[in-house]
Amino acid sequence: MTSPQRIWTAALAIIGDEILSGRTQDRNIAQIAAWLNVQGIRLKEVRVVADDEAAIVEAVNVLRARNDYLFTTGGIGPTHDDITVDAIAVALGVPVVVHPRARAVLEDYYAERGGLTEARLRMARVPEGADLIENRMSGAPGIRHGNIFIMAGVPHITAGMLESLTGTLEGGLPLLSRQIGCWVAESEVADLLRATEKAHDGCQIGSYPFFREGRVGANFVVRSTDQAALDACVAALRDALEAIGRPVTDGGI
Amino acid sequence: MTSPQRIWTAALAIIGDEILSGRTQDRNIAQIAAWLNVQGIRLKEVRVVADDEAAIVEAVNVLRARNDYLFTTGGIGPTHDDITVDAIAVALGVPVVVHPRARAVLEDYYAERGGLTEARLRMARVPEGADLIENRMSGAPGIRHGNIFIMAGVPHITAGMLESLTGTLEGGLPLLSRQIGCWVAESEVADLLRATEKAHDGCQIGSYPFFREGRVGANFVVRSTDQAALDACVAALRDALEAIGRPVTDGGI
């Protein structure tokens, strides 16, 4: 059941020294944000925290309390720096247990890959009371505990986990967006943007300037959960830009 | 003056609906993290918040209090959704004023670009008591207020601002890192990694698995502020991997 009035929100906690050290370029924010939009859930806030129990516990407890859903990525592998499950168990005040189905999945996966060692068995550990999220890409499953979704850090594995969750989370109306582009300095049309947004309830206009081919331009993204309102706002914005002699390109430049 | 014992930390607040909507792939975390490492400052935590005053104020006040430095990116342009300066002024409890030098920079920049309109003048507004950060790429400068550095959202403009700050911030010893790669499942060497890290004080080992050319492998990044300790840890890790018949590639695979 979807309820159009209510806005469903999610937070994302990215767990990993590799992001904070600059070694790895995060790709999960954009990927999870785009997936959430389609589920009718708004990504409200993101935190990146170190592989540090206290930091993870703080982020998890704040974010899960004030959002409908909390996603985490990273720190669920077999090595010593993978402490996400233990830290989330601490945050929840529950023990860590081996999930029998996760164990079976891993036994099967490693049957022809050298067997299920103690390190590999770490990936079957979950906070007590958890369900599994299917991993279509590699052995170790993701974990769901209440409104917390514990996912892999490697983006294509995360993608597979998101796919298996598609359509299973209660959300509101999907957030729709349309983009138009224009060869104009955003500072030249700031008042026009503000006025257009104000005249169209339930629409937000984002302005994304660029400098290309020696000229300045901007793309404008209009977002709304209401298709008619969105279309009306885009049409008004196009008219306003063209009225000052600035042709508009559908879909952006 | 650098003090080797003390660890200098920074936080980053990324301000922008475009990141939370999934429209824009963030590149500032990795860029700022790498730059901070060279300054001897550790990126400790990151938050991504919406273009929403209350969310910005909360993040800014928590992060600036518990870190030596706070960087922000995004929301300093001329349009209606650029509310970073106003929100940070609220967080600091100071008024917003027009900075005379920022005004002069913008007057100069827009002299042959249509003049300094009211919207463009917004980019000269700063929380009272602020200094400017030179912007070598486009007109509007960044802003420094105490331990807060307010930077652009567009990565190449941020890069120019970082460049002009290089060497001006007090930090500790730079964080050094070396990477080696190996065709091995990380789950096979988890114990070996843990033992090697434990035997080398002041070194952290990160493990980054991959699946390529139909085979599993992993890169291992050793980090330390002490070059000799780092080299010893990398040598020990290499020996341990080769002792189990896994050749190691310098610099990673």
Short mmCIF file of C-alpha atoms in Angstrom, two decimals:
data_model
loop_
_atom_site.label_atom_id
_atom_site.label_comp_id
_atom_site.label_asym_id
_atom_site.label_seq_id
_atom_site.Cartn_x
_atom_site.Cartn_y
_atom_site.Cartn_z
CA MET A 1 0.00 0.00 0.00
CA THR A 2 1.38 3.38 -0.92
CA SER A 3 0.36 6.57 0.80
CA PRO A 4 0.91 9.65 -1.38
CA GLN A 5 0.93 12.16 1.48
CA ARG A 6 3.66 10.57 3.54
CA ILE A 7 7.30 10.95 2.50
CA TRP A 8 9.32 7.82 3.13
CA THR A 9 12.96 8.44 3.93
CA ALA A 10 16.15 6.44 4.01
CA ALA A 11 19.64 7.11 5.27
CA LEU A 12 22.84 5.51 4.09
CA ALA A 13 25.87 4.74 6.25
CA ILE A 14 28.98 3.99 4.21
CA ILE A 15 31.44 2.07 6.34
CA GLY A 16 35.05 1.98 5.26
CA ASP A 17 38.49 3.46 5.67
CA GLU A 18 39.01 2.97 1.93
CA ILE A 19 36.49 5.75 1.20
CA LEU A 20 37.84 8.11 3.88
CA SER A 21 41.44 7.57 2.77
CA GLY A 22 40.57 8.53 -0.80
CA ARG A 23 41.70 5.14 -2.12
CA THR A 24 38.27 4.18 -3.39
CA GLN A 25 35.84 6.46 -5.19
CA ASP A 26 32.38 5.84 -3.72
CA ARG A 27 29.72 4.76 -6.21
CA ASN A 28 27.07 3.54 -3.79
CA ILE A 29 25.54 6.91 -2.92
CA ALA A 30 24.43 7.60 -6.48
CA GLN A 31 23.43 3.99 -7.12
CA ILE A 32 21.35 3.60 -3.97
CA ALA A 33 19.83 7.09 -4.32
CA ALA A 34 18.62 6.35 -7.84
CA TRP A 35 17.22 2.96 -6.78
CA LEU A 36 15.42 4.50 -3.78
CA ASN A 37 13.76 7.15 -5.98
CA VAL A 38 12.11 4.38 -7.97
CA GLN A 39 10.90 2.70 -4.75
CA GLY A 40 9.26 5.99 -3.71
CA ILE A 41 11.78 6.50 -0.91
CA ARG A 42 13.86 9.65 -0.52
CA LEU A 43 17.56 9.41 0.41
CA LYS A 44 17.65 12.00 3.18
CA GLU A 45 21.20 11.82 4.52
CA VAL A 46 24.44 9.92 4.15
CA ARG A 47 27.32 9.40 6.54
CA VAL A 48 30.71 7.93 5.76
CA VAL A 49 32.33 6.46 8.87
CA ALA A 50 35.60 4.69 9.57
CA ASP A 51 36.02 0.99 10.38
CA ASP A 52 35.55 1.92 14.01
CA GLU A 53 32.93 0.40 16.29
CA ALA A 54 31.99 3.57 18.17
CA ALA A 55 31.63 5.57 14.96
CA ILE A 56 29.43 2.90 13.37
CA VAL A 57 27.24 2.52 16.47
CA GLU A 58 26.66 6.28 16.67
CA ALA A 59 25.74 6.62 13.00
CA VAL A 60 23.50 3.54 12.97
CA ASN A 61 21.53 4.53 16.05
CA VAL A 62 20.94 8.13 14.98
CA LEU A 63 20.09 7.31 11.38
CA ARG A 64 17.79 4.32 11.97
CA ALA A 65 15.78 6.26 14.55
CA ARG A 66 14.96 9.21 12.32
CA ASN A 67 14.45 7.52 8.97
CA ASP A 68 12.12 4.81 7.74
CA TYR A 69 15.03 2.77 6.43
CA LEU A 70 18.77 2.62 6.97
CA PHE A 71 21.11 1.10 4.42
CA THR A 72 24.74 0.37 5.16
CA THR A 73 27.46 -0.56 2.70
CA GLY A 74 30.87 -2.05 3.38
CA GLY A 75 32.63 -4.05 6.05
CA ILE A 76 30.87 -7.41 5.63
CA GLY A 77 33.76 -9.40 4.15
CA PRO A 78 35.93 -12.04 5.84
CA THR A 79 38.88 -9.93 6.95
CA HIS A 80 39.90 -8.28 10.22
CA ASP A 81 38.74 -4.83 9.10
CA ASP A 82 35.20 -6.10 8.42
CA ILE A 83 33.45 -5.15 11.64
CA THR A 84 30.05 -3.94 10.40
CA VAL A 85 28.02 -6.90 11.69
CA ASP A 86 29.60 -6.77 15.14
CA ALA A 87 29.15 -3.00 15.41
CA ILE A 88 25.51 -3.10 14.30
CA ALA A 89 24.82 -5.88 16.82
CA VAL A 90 26.27 -3.60 19.50
CA ALA A 91 24.08 -0.74 18.25
CA LEU A 92 21.01 -3.00 18.45
CA GLY A 93 21.99 -4.55 21.77
CA VAL A 94 21.75 -8.11 20.40
CA PRO A 95 24.36 -10.88 20.13
CA VAL A 96 25.99 -11.98 16.88
CA VAL A 97 24.91 -15.44 15.74
CA VAL A 98 25.66 -17.66 12.74
CA HIS A 99 22.65 -17.65 10.42
CA PRO A 100 21.99 -21.25 9.36
CA ARG A 101 20.88 -20.41 5.83
CA ALA A 102 23.85 -18.07 5.31
CA ARG A 103 26.11 -20.88 6.47
CA ALA A 104 24.47 -23.27 3.98
CA VAL A 105 24.83 -20.72 1.15
CA LEU A 106 28.53 -20.27 1.94
CA GLU A 107 29.15 -24.02 2.31
CA ASP A 108 27.67 -24.49 -1.13
CA TYR A 109 29.56 -21.53 -2.64
CA TYR A 110 32.93 -22.61 -1.24
CA ALA A 111 32.41 -26.36 -1.84
CA GLU A 112 34.55 -26.17 -4.96
CA ARG A 113 36.60 -23.17 -3.82
CA GLY A 114 38.64 -24.70 -0.99
CA GLY A 115 35.91 -25.21 1.61
CA LEU A 116 34.32 -23.08 4.32
CA THR A 117 37.19 -21.89 6.52
CA GLU A 118 36.74 -20.04 9.80
CA ALA A 119 37.43 -16.70 8.07
CA ARG A 120 34.80 -17.43 5.43
CA LEU A 121 32.32 -18.48 8.08
CA ARG A 122 32.56 -14.92 9.43
CA MET A 123 30.37 -13.94 6.48
CA ALA A 124 27.50 -16.06 7.89
CA ARG A 125 27.43 -14.05 11.12
CA VAL A 126 24.45 -11.74 11.63
CA PRO A 127 22.94 -9.67 14.45
CA GLU A 128 20.43 -12.02 16.13
CA GLY A 129 16.97 -11.75 14.60
CA ALA A 130 18.18 -10.93 11.08
CA ASP A 131 16.97 -12.14 7.69
CA LEU A 132 19.16 -12.50 4.62
CA ILE A 133 19.27 -10.43 1.42
CA GLU A 134 20.03 -12.54 -1.60
CA ASN A 135 23.42 -11.95 -3.21
CA ARG A 136 23.21 -12.85 -6.88
CA MET A 137 26.81 -11.94 -7.61
CA SER A 138 29.02 -13.70 -5.05
CA GLY A 139 28.72 -15.97 -2.02
CA ALA A 140 28.02 -13.91 1.06
CA PRO A 141 24.44 -12.63 1.49
CA GLY A 142 23.37 -9.22 2.69
CA ILE A 143 21.50 -8.87 5.95
CA ARG A 144 18.19 -7.29 6.94
CA HIS A 145 17.43 -6.53 10.56
CA GLY A 146 14.21 -4.58 11.10
CA ASN A 147 14.58 -1.37 9.10
CA ILE A 148 18.34 -1.85 8.59
CA PHE A 149 19.72 -3.25 5.33
CA ILE A 150 23.36 -4.32 5.54
CA MET A 151 24.91 -4.50 2.08
CA ALA A 152 28.24 -5.10 0.40
CA GLY A 153 30.70 -2.31 -0.34
CA VAL A 154 31.60 -3.48 -3.85
CA PRO A 155 29.13 -1.63 -6.09
CA HIS A 156 28.18 -4.45 -8.46
CA ILE A 157 27.45 -6.76 -5.52
CA THR A 158 25.37 -4.03 -3.91
CA ALA A 159 23.52 -3.66 -7.22
CA GLY A 160 22.54 -7.34 -7.12
CA MET A 161 21.30 -7.01 -3.55
CA LEU A 162 19.23 -3.94 -4.46
CA GLU A 163 17.74 -5.85 -7.37
CA SER A 164 16.57 -8.61 -5.06
CA LEU A 165 14.95 -5.99 -2.79
CA THR A 166 13.18 -4.18 -5.64
CA GLY A 167 9.48 -3.75 -4.95
CA THR A 168 9.66 -5.26 -1.44
CA LEU A 169 9.91 -2.01 0.57
CA GLU A 170 6.93 0.13 1.38
CA GLY A 171 7.32 3.59 -0.08
CA GLY A 172 5.37 6.57 -1.34
CA LEU A 173 5.08 7.97 -4.81
CA PRO A 174 8.28 7.69 -6.84
CA LEU A 175 10.19 10.94 -7.24
CA LEU A 176 10.03 11.97 -10.89
CA SER A 177 12.48 14.30 -12.57
CA ARG A 178 12.98 16.04 -15.90
CA GLN A 179 16.04 17.92 -17.03
CA ILE A 180 16.39 20.74 -19.53
CA GLY A 181 19.58 22.50 -20.53
CA CYS A 182 20.38 26.01 -21.65
CA TRP A 183 23.45 28.02 -22.68
CA VAL A 184 23.05 30.61 -19.98
CA ALA A 185 24.95 31.65 -16.84
CA GLU A 186 22.93 30.45 -13.88
CA SER A 187 23.60 33.79 -12.18
CA GLU A 188 21.66 35.44 -15.01
CA VAL A 189 18.51 33.40 -14.38
CA ALA A 190 18.60 33.02 -10.59
CA ASP A 191 15.50 35.18 -10.07
CA LEU A 192 13.63 33.43 -12.86
CA LEU A 193 14.38 30.01 -11.29
CA ARG A 194 13.28 31.13 -7.86
CA ALA A 195 10.03 32.60 -9.19
CA THR A 196 9.24 29.52 -11.28
CA GLU A 197 9.80 27.17 -8.35
CA LYS A 198 7.66 29.33 -6.09
CA ALA A 199 4.80 29.29 -8.62
CA HIS A 200 4.77 25.47 -8.80
CA ASP A 201 3.85 23.79 -5.54
CA GLY A 202 5.51 20.46 -4.90
CA CYS A 203 8.28 21.02 -7.47
CA GLN A 204 11.94 21.64 -6.76
CA ILE A 205 14.28 23.11 -9.35
CA GLY A 206 17.98 22.27 -9.12
CA SER A 207 20.49 24.31 -11.11
CA TYR A 208 23.74 22.68 -12.31
CA PRO A 209 26.10 25.05 -14.07
CA PHE A 210 28.90 23.93 -16.37
CA PHE A 211 31.64 25.40 -18.51
CA ARG A 212 32.07 23.65 -21.83
CA GLU A 213 33.38 24.47 -25.31
CA GLY A 214 34.44 27.85 -23.94
CA ARG A 215 30.88 28.79 -22.93
CA VAL A 216 28.89 28.73 -19.71
CA GLY A 217 25.63 26.83 -19.48
CA ALA A 218 23.43 25.13 -16.95
CA ASN A 219 21.18 22.12 -16.68
CA PHE A 220 18.00 22.51 -14.67
CA VAL A 221 16.42 19.50 -13.01
CA VAL A 222 12.81 19.73 -11.91
CA ARG A 223 11.70 17.10 -9.36
CA SER A 224 8.22 16.26 -8.16
CA THR A 225 6.11 13.24 -7.26
CA ASP A 226 3.29 14.64 -9.42
CA GLN A 227 3.70 14.15 -13.17
CA ALA A 228 1.28 16.94 -14.14
CA ALA A 229 2.90 19.43 -11.76
CA LEU A 230 6.32 18.43 -13.04
CA ASP A 231 5.34 18.90 -16.69
CA ALA A 232 3.72 22.28 -15.95
CA CYS A 233 6.81 23.49 -14.11
CA VAL A 234 9.15 22.37 -16.91
CA ALA A 235 6.92 24.08 -19.50
CA ALA A 236 6.87 27.32 -17.49
CA LEU A 237 10.63 27.23 -17.05
CA ARG A 238 11.16 26.60 -20.76
CA ASP A 239 8.85 29.50 -21.67
CA ALA A 240 10.60 31.83 -19.23
CA LEU A 241 14.05 30.95 -20.60
CA GLU A 242 12.96 31.26 -24.21
CA ALA A 243 11.29 34.59 -23.45
CA ILE A 244 14.73 36.01 -22.63
CA GLY A 245 16.16 34.60 -25.85
CA ARG A 246 17.70 31.41 -24.45
CA PRO A 247 16.73 28.28 -26.41
CA VAL A 248 16.24 25.17 -24.28
CA THR A 249 17.44 21.62 -24.96
CA ASP A 250 15.23 18.79 -23.70
CA GLY A 251 17.02 16.25 -21.53
CA GLY A 252 19.84 18.67 -20.80
CA ILE A 253 23.04 19.66 -22.57
CA MET B 1 55.09 23.24 13.24
CA THR B 2 54.14 19.60 12.97
CA SER B 3 53.62 17.38 15.97
CA PRO B 4 54.11 13.70 15.15
CA GLN B 5 52.15 12.37 18.16
CA ARG B 6 48.96 14.27 17.58
CA ILE B 7 46.56 13.13 14.87
CA TRP B 8 44.90 16.02 13.08
CA THR B 9 41.40 15.30 11.82
CA ALA B 10 38.99 16.83 9.38
CA ALA B 11 35.36 16.24 8.55
CA LEU B 12 33.59 16.93 5.28
CA ALA B 13 29.98 18.07 4.90
CA ILE B 14 28.69 17.69 1.36
CA ILE B 15 25.69 19.93 0.85
CA GLY B 16 23.38 19.22 -2.02
CA ASP B 17 20.17 17.60 -3.15
CA GLU B 18 21.93 16.69 -6.40
CA ILE B 19 24.06 14.13 -4.55
CA LEU B 20 21.17 12.73 -2.49
CA SER B 21 18.94 12.44 -5.56
CA GLY B 22 21.57 10.38 -7.36
CA ARG B 23 21.80 12.95 -10.17
CA THR B 24 25.43 13.77 -9.51
CA GLN B 25 28.17 11.29 -8.66
CA ASP B 26 30.22 12.78 -5.82
CA ARG B 27 33.91 13.20 -6.54
CA ASN B 28 34.83 15.50 -3.68
CA ILE B 29 35.19 12.86 -0.96
CA ALA B 30 38.05 11.09 -2.74
CA GLN B 31 39.65 14.33 -3.93
CA ILE B 32 39.60 16.04 -0.53
CA ALA B 33 40.65 12.86 1.31
CA ALA B 34 43.72 12.45 -0.88
CA TRP B 35 44.64 16.12 -0.49
CA LEU B 36 44.23 15.97 3.30
CA ASN B 37 46.53 12.92 3.53
CA VAL B 38 49.31 14.98 2.01
CA GLN B 39 48.66 17.80 4.50
CA GLY B 40 49.04 15.32 7.38
CA ILE B 41 45.33 15.54 8.21
CA ARG B 42 43.04 12.52 8.42
CA LEU B 43 39.54 12.64 6.93
CA LYS B 44 37.59 11.19 9.84
CA GLU B 45 33.97 11.43 8.76
CA VAL B 46 31.74 12.68 5.97
CA ARG B 47 28.10 13.66 5.92
CA VAL B 48 25.95 14.37 2.90
CA VAL B 49 23.04 16.63 3.77
CA ALA B 50 20.18 18.16 1.81
CA ASP B 51 19.80 21.83 0.87
CA ASP B 52 18.00 22.30 4.18
CA GLU B 53 19.02 24.81 6.82
CA ALA B 54 18.35 22.64 9.87
CA ALA B 55 20.25 19.68 8.40
CA ILE B 56 23.25 21.87 7.52
CA VAL B 57 23.31 23.56 10.93
CA GLU B 58 23.24 20.21 12.74
CA ALA B 59 26.03 18.71 10.65
CA VAL B 60 28.24 21.82 10.82
CA ASN B 61 27.97 22.22 14.58
CA VAL B 62 28.65 18.56 15.39
CA LEU B 63 31.48 18.14 12.90
CA ARG B 64 33.36 21.39 13.60
CA ALA B 65 33.31 20.73 17.34
CA ARG B 66 34.91 17.31 17.19
CA ASN B 67 37.41 17.76 14.39
CA ASP B 68 40.33 20.12 13.85
CA TYR B 69 38.92 21.20 10.51
CA LEU B 70 35.60 21.11 8.73
CA PHE B 71 35.32 21.34 4.97
CA THR B 72 32.02 21.88 3.20
CA THR B 73 31.30 21.54 -0.51
CA GLY B 74 28.31 22.77 -2.47
CA GLY B 75 25.60 25.37 -2.20
CA ILE B 76 27.65 28.56 -2.69
CA GLY B 77 26.38 29.56 -6.14
CA PRO B 78 23.97 32.36 -7.04
CA THR B 79 20.67 30.45 -7.16
CA HIS B 80 17.78 29.96 -4.73
CA ASP B 81 18.96 26.48 -3.69
CA ASP B 82 22.38 27.83 -2.61
CA ILE B 83 21.86 28.26 1.13
CA THR B 84 25.19 27.11 2.54
CA VAL B 85 26.46 30.55 3.62
CA ASP B 86 23.20 31.44 5.34
CA ALA B 87 22.98 28.10 7.12
CA ILE B 88 26.58 28.21 8.32
CA ALA B 89 26.05 31.77 9.61
CA VAL B 90 23.07 30.43 11.59
CA ALA B 91 25.24 27.59 12.92
CA LEU B 92 27.89 30.10 14.00
CA GLY B 93 25.39 32.62 15.37
CA VAL B 94 26.76 35.45 13.23
CA PRO B 95 25.11 37.63 10.57
CA VAL B 96 25.75 37.32 6.85
CA VAL B 97 27.68 40.25 5.39
CA VAL B 98 29.01 41.17 1.97
CA HIS B 99 32.78 40.70 1.95
CA PRO B 100 34.35 43.76 0.27
CA ARG B 101 37.16 41.85 -1.44
CA ALA B 102 34.76 39.15 -2.67
CA ARG B 103 32.59 41.92 -4.08
CA ALA B 104 35.60 43.44 -5.83
CA VAL B 105 36.63 40.04 -7.26
CA LEU B 106 33.13 39.48 -8.61
CA GLU B 107 32.85 43.03 -10.02
CA ASP B 108 36.06 42.43 -11.88
CA TYR B 109 35.04 38.94 -13.04
CA TYR B 110 31.62 40.06 -14.30
CA ALA B 111 32.81 43.38 -15.77
CA GLU B 112 32.82 41.86 -19.24
CA ARG B 113 30.17 39.24 -18.51
CA GLY B 114 27.08 41.41 -18.09
CA GLY B 115 27.88 43.10 -14.79
CA LEU B 116 27.38 42.27 -11.12
CA THR B 117 23.65 41.60 -10.70
CA GLU B 118 21.95 41.06 -7.35
CA ALA B 119 21.98 37.29 -7.87
CA ARG B 120 25.72 37.34 -8.58
CA LEU B 121 26.34 39.54 -5.57
CA ARG B 122 24.96 36.68 -3.46
CA MET B 123 28.31 34.98 -4.06
CA ALA B 124 30.09 37.76 -2.14
CA ARG B 125 28.07 37.03 1.02
CA VAL B 126 29.96 35.42 3.90
CA PRO B 127 29.35 34.67 7.59
CA GLU B 128 30.71 37.74 9.44
CA GLY B 129 34.37 37.33 10.35
CA ALA B 130 35.29 35.20 7.34
CA ASP B 131 38.34 35.27 5.09
CA LEU B 132 38.34 34.27 1.43
CA ILE B 133 39.83 31.23 -0.28
CA GLU B 134 41.16 32.04 -3.70
CA ASN B 135 39.26 30.52 -6.62
CA ARG B 136 41.62 30.12 -9.55
CA MET B 137 39.01 28.61 -11.82
CA SER B 138 35.96 30.88 -11.79
CA GLY B 139 34.73 34.07 -10.17
CA ALA B 140 33.31 33.30 -6.74
CA PRO B 141 35.85 32.70 -3.95
CA GLY B 142 35.64 30.05 -1.24
CA ILE B 143 35.27 31.11 2.37
CA ARG B 144 37.21 30.36 5.54
CA HIS B 145 35.67 31.03 8.94
CA GLY B 146 37.78 29.77 11.84
CA ASN B 147 38.25 26.05 11.27
CA ILE B 148 35.53 25.88 8.60
CA PHE B 149 36.42 25.87 4.90
CA ILE B 150 33.47 26.53 2.61
CA MET B 151 34.19 25.29 -0.89
CA ALA B 152 32.50 24.88 -4.26
CA GLY B 153 30.59 21.74 -5.23
CA VAL B 154 31.99 21.49 -8.76
CA PRO B 155 35.07 19.25 -8.38
CA HIS B 156 37.52 21.17 -10.58
CA ILE B 157 36.70 24.44 -8.81
CA THR B 158 37.16 22.69 -5.46
CA ALA B 159 40.51 21.41 -6.74
CA GLY B 160 41.68 24.96 -7.40
CA MET B 161 40.63 26.06 -3.92
CA LEU B 162 42.47 23.11 -2.35
CA GLU B 163 45.55 24.04 -4.35
CA SER B 164 45.51 27.55 -2.95
CA LEU B 165 45.24 26.10 0.61
CA THR B 166 48.10 23.62 0.12
CA GLY B 167 50.67 23.89 2.89
CA THR B 168 48.71 26.51 4.86
CA LEU B 169 46.98 24.17 7.34
CA GLU B 170 48.71 22.82 10.42
CA GLY B 171 48.84 19.04 10.34
CA GLY B 172 50.78 16.06 11.54
CA LEU B 173 52.84 13.57 9.62
CA PRO B 174 51.42 12.73 6.20
CA LEU B 175 49.71 9.36 5.98
CA LEU B 176 51.80 7.13 3.73
CA SER B 177 50.49 4.10 1.89
CA ARG B 178 51.75 1.26 -0.26
CA GLN B 179 49.70 -1.24 -2.16
CA ILE B 180 50.52 -4.78 -3.23
CA GLY B 181 48.28 -7.13 -5.19
CA CYS B 182 47.88 -10.86 -5.23
CA TRP B 183 45.74 -13.45 -7.05
CA VAL B 184 44.22 -14.86 -3.90
CA ALA B 185 40.76 -14.94 -2.29
CA GLU B 186 40.88 -12.56 0.65
CA SER B 187 38.95 -15.12 2.69
CA GLU B 188 41.96 -17.44 2.28
CA VAL B 189 44.40 -14.98 3.83
CA ALA B 190 42.22 -13.28 6.45
CA ASP B 191 44.20 -14.76 9.37
CA LEU B 192 47.51 -13.90 7.75
CA LEU B 193 46.41 -10.26 7.28
CA ARG B 194 45.20 -9.96 10.85
CA ALA B 195 48.46 -11.43 12.24
CA THR B 196 50.65 -9.22 10.05
CA GLU B 197 48.81 -6.07 11.06
CA LYS B 198 49.00 -7.04 14.74
CA ALA B 199 52.78 -7.56 14.49
CA HIS B 200 53.34 -4.06 13.03
CA ASP B 201 52.43 -1.23 15.37
CA GLY B 202 51.13 1.90 13.72
CA CYS B 203 50.25 0.13 10.46
CA GLN B 204 46.78 -0.62 9.12
CA ILE B 205 46.18 -3.16 6.36
CA GLY B 206 43.15 -2.74 4.14
CA SER B 207 41.99 -5.59 1.94
CA TYR B 208 40.21 -4.86 -1.36
CA PRO B 209 39.00 -7.96 -3.18
CA PHE B 210 38.18 -8.04 -6.89
CA PHE B 211 36.99 -10.48 -9.52
CA ARG B 212 38.75 -10.04 -12.85
CA GLU B 213 39.59 -12.18 -15.88
CA GLY B 214 37.54 -14.96 -14.30
CA ARG B 215 39.74 -15.09 -11.18
CA VAL B 216 39.54 -13.69 -7.68
CA GLY B 217 42.29 -11.48 -6.33
CA ALA B 218 42.83 -8.75 -3.79
CA ASN B 219 44.86 -5.61 -3.34
CA PHE B 220 46.24 -4.90 0.08
CA VAL B 221 46.93 -1.32 1.15
CA VAL B 222 49.24 -0.74 4.11
CA ARG B 223 48.99 2.70 5.72
CA SER B 224 51.25 4.33 8.29
CA THR B 225 52.79 7.70 9.08
CA ASP B 226 56.16 5.95 9.60
CA GLN B 227 58.01 5.04 6.39
CA ALA B 228 60.21 2.38 8.03
CA ALA B 229 57.27 0.71 9.76
CA LEU B 230 55.32 0.81 6.50
CA ASP B 231 58.14 -0.81 4.52
CA ALA B 232 58.65 -3.50 7.17
CA CYS B 233 54.94 -4.34 7.21
CA VAL B 234 54.75 -4.54 3.41
CA ALA B 235 57.85 -6.79 3.35
CA ALA B 236 56.37 -9.09 6.00
CA LEU B 237 53.06 -9.28 4.16
CA ARG B 238 54.81 -10.05 0.88
CA ASP B 239 56.87 -12.83 2.54
CA ALA B 240 53.80 -14.33 4.17
CA LEU B 241 51.86 -14.38 0.89
CA GLU B 242 54.75 -15.82 -1.08
CA ALA B 243 55.30 -18.45 1.62
CA ILE B 244 51.86 -19.86 0.76
CA GLY B 245 52.69 -19.84 -2.94
CA ARG B 246 51.03 -16.57 -3.92
CA PRO B 247 53.28 -14.23 -5.91
CA VAL B 248 52.85 -10.55 -5.13
CA THR B 249 52.65 -7.61 -7.55
CA ASP B 250 54.06 -4.29 -6.35
CA GLY B 251 51.67 -1.39 -6.66
CA GLY B 252 48.68 -3.69 -6.88
CA ILE B 253 46.99 -5.60 -9.67
#
